[in-house]
Short mmCIF file of C-alpha atoms in Angstrom, two decimals:
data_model
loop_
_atom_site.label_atom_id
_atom_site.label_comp_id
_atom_site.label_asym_id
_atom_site.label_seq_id
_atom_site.Cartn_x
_atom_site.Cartn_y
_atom_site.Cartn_z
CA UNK A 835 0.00 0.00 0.00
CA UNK A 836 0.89 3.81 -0.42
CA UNK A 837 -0.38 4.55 2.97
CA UNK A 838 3.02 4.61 4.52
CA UNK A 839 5.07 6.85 2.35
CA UNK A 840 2.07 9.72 2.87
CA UNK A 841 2.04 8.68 6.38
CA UNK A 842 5.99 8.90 6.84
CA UNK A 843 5.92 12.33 4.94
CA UNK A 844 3.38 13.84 6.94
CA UNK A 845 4.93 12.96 9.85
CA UNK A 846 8.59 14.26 8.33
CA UNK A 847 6.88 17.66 7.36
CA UNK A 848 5.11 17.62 11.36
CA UNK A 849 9.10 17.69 12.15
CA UNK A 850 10.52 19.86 10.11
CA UNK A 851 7.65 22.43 11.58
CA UNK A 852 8.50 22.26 15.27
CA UNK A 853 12.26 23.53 15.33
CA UNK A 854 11.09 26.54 17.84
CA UNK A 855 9.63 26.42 21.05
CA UNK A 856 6.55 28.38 21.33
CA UNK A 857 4.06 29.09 23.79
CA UNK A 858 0.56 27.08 24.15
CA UNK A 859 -1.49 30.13 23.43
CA UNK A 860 0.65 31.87 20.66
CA UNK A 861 -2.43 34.35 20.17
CA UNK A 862 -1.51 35.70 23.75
CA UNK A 863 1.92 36.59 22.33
CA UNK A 864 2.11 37.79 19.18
CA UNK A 865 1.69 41.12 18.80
CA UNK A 866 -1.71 42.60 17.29
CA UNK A 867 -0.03 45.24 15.17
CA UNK A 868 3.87 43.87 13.98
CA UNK A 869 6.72 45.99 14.24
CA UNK A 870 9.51 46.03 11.13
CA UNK A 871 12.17 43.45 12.97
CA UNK A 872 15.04 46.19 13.48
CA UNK A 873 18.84 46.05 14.17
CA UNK A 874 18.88 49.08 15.88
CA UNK A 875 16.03 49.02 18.17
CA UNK A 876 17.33 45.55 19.19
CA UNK A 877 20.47 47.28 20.09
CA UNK A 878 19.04 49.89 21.75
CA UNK A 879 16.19 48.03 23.71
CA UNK A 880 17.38 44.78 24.27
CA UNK A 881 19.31 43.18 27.36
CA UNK A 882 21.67 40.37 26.68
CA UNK A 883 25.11 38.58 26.81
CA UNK A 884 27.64 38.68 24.51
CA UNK A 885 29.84 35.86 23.37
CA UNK A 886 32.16 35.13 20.76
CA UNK A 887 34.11 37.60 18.55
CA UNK A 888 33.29 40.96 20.53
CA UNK A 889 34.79 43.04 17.80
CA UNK A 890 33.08 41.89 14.69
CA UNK A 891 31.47 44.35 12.70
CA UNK A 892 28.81 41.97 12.75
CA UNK A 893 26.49 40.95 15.82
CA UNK A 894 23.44 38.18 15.65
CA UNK A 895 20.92 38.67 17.94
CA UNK A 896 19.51 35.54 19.62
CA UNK A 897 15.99 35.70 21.57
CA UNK A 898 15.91 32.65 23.48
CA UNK A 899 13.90 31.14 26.47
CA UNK A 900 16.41 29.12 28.82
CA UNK A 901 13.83 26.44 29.35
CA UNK A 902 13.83 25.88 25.41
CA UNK A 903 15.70 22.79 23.83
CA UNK A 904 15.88 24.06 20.18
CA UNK A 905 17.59 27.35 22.12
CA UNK A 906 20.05 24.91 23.38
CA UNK A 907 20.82 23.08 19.89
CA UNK A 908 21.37 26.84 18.34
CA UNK A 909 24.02 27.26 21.64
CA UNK A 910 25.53 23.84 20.21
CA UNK A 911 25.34 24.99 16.47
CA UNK A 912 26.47 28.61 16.97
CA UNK A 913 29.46 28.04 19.03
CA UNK A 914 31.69 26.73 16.35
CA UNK A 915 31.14 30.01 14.85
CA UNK A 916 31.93 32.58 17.45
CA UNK A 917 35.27 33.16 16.15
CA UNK A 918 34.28 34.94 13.20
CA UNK A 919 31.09 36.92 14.70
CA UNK A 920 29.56 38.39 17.88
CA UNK A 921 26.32 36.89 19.08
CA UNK A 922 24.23 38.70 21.63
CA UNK A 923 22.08 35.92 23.75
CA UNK A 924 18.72 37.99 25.01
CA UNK A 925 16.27 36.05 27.42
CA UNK A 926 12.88 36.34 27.20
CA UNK A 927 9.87 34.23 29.55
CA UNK A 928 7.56 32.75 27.88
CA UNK A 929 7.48 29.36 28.79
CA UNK A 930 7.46 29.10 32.28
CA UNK A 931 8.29 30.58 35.97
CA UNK A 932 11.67 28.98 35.93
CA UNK A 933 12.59 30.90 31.81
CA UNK A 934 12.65 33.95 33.73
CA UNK A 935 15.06 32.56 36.96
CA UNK A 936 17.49 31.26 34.87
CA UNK A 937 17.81 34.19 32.09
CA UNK A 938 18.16 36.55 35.16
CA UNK A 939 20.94 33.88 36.38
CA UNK A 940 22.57 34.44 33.06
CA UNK A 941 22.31 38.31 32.32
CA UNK A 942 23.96 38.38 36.32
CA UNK A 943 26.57 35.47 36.11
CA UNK A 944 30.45 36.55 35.75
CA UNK A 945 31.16 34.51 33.20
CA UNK A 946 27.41 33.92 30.90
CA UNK A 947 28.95 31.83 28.35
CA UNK A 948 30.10 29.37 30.51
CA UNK A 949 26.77 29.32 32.36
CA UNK A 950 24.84 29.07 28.97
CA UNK A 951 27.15 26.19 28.34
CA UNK A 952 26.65 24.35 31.27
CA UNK A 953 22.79 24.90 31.23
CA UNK A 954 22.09 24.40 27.79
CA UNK A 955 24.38 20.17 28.23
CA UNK A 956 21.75 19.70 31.51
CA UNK A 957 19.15 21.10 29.66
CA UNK A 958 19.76 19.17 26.45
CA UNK A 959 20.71 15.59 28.93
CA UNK A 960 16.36 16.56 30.05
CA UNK A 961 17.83 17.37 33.38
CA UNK A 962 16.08 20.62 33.84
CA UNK A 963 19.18 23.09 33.84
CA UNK A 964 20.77 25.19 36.15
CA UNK A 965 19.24 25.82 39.72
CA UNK A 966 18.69 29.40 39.30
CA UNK A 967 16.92 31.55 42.49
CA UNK A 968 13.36 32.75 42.11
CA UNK A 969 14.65 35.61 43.56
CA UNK A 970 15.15 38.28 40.73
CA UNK A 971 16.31 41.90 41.02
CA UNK A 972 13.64 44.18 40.02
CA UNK A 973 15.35 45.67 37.58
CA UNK A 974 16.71 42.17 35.86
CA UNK A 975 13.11 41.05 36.14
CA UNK A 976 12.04 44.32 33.66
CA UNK A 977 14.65 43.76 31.66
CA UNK A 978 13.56 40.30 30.59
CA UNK A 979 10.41 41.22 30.43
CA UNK A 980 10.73 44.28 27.96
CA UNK A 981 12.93 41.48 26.16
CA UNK A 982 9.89 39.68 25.72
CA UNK A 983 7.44 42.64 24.59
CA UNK A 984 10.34 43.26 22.09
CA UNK A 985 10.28 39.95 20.58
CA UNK A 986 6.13 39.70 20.20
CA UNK A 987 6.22 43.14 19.05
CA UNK A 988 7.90 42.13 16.26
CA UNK A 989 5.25 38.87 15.38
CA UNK A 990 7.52 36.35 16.24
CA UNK A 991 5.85 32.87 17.64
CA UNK A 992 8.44 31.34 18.53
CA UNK A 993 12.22 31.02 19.94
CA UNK A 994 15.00 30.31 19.11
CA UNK A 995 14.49 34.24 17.26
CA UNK A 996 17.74 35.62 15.32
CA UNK A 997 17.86 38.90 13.95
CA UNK A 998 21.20 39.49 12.10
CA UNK A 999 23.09 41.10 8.90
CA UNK A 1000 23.93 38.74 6.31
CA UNK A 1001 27.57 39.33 5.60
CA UNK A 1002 27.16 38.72 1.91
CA UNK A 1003 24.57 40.28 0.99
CA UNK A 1004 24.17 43.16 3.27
CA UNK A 1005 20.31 42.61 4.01
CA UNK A 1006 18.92 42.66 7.41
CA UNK A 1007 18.18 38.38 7.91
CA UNK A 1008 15.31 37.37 10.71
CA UNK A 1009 14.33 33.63 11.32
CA UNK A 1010 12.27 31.63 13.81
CA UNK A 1011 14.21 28.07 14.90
CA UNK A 1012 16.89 25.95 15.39
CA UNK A 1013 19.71 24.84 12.36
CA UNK A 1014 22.93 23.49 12.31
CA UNK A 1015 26.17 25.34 11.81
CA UNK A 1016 26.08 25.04 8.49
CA UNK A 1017 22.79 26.14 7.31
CA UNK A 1018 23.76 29.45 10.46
CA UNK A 1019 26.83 29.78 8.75
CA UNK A 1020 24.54 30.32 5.27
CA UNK A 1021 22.03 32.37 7.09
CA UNK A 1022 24.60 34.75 8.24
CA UNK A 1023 26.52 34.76 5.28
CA UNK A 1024 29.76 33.69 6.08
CA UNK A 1025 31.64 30.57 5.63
CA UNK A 1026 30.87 27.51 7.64
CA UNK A 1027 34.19 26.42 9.94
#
């Protein structure tokens, strides 16, 4: 019978659709008028951490929710990577209490990427990640949440969310989801390590 090849498509194209984690209610979150995604008012409103090459010309800007695996496989992907450009990780809470404890860990911890690195292996190994405190500075708290506002004001559904300049052709890139370091290295326009 045929049956199984549809069946084994369908299922393959159900896949290929959930690379971003995403809220249960995405009509709660997505903004009812969309802003134009914009590098600048990501610079200017955002609060992240920085890894990689701090003195590219070019920075990728990652909204992410700590309690998110396809967050953690873009971690995995984009760290080959972070020679050649700057990414700036910004924490949002979206899907639960414990998004906003550990991106306020992060945004606070001495040393993020190694944090984010630890965190995103416990997270990936389904062990939760990091104990983080429920316990978040006021202003730390605001900050992720006008993280998240930023994000849905832009339409976005779901995170991983990457807002970047390609390097080869110049235009201003934006993209819901995981990938591997190859098809980031092709989104961002430079050449995969």
């Amino acid at each position: 019978m045929k049956l199984y090849p549809l069946l084994f498509s369908s299922l393959m194209l159900l896949a290929l659709g959930t690379i971003g984690c995403s809220p249960q209610d995405t009509a709660t979150t997505a903004a009812a008028s969309k802003r134009e995604v914009s590098l600048p008012a990501i610079a200017a409103e955002a609060k992240g951490f920085s890894v990689g090459a701090l003195m590219s010309s070019n920075t990728v800007y990652v909204f992410f929710d700590s309690q998110c695996s396809h967050c953690g496989h873009l971690w995995n992907a984009s760290e080959p990577l972070q020679k050649k450009i700057k990414f700036v990780w910004i924490p949002i809470g979206m899907i639960n209490a414990t998004s906003k404890a550990q991106g306020a860990a992060l945004l606070t911890a001495a040393n993020p990427a190694a944090l984010m690195t630890e965190h995103e292996t416990s997270l990936l190994a389904g062990q939760g990640g990091m104990a983080a405190s429920s316990s978040i500075a006021p202003e730390i708290e605001q900050a992720i949440e006008n993280n998240t506002q930023l994000l849905n004001s832009f339409g976005a559904e779901s995170v991983p969310f990457m807002v970047a300049k390609n390097m080869k052709s110049g235009q201003t890139v934006s993209r819901e989801g995981a990938m591997s370091t190859a098809a980031l290295a092709e989104f961002l326009g430079v050449d995969a390590p």
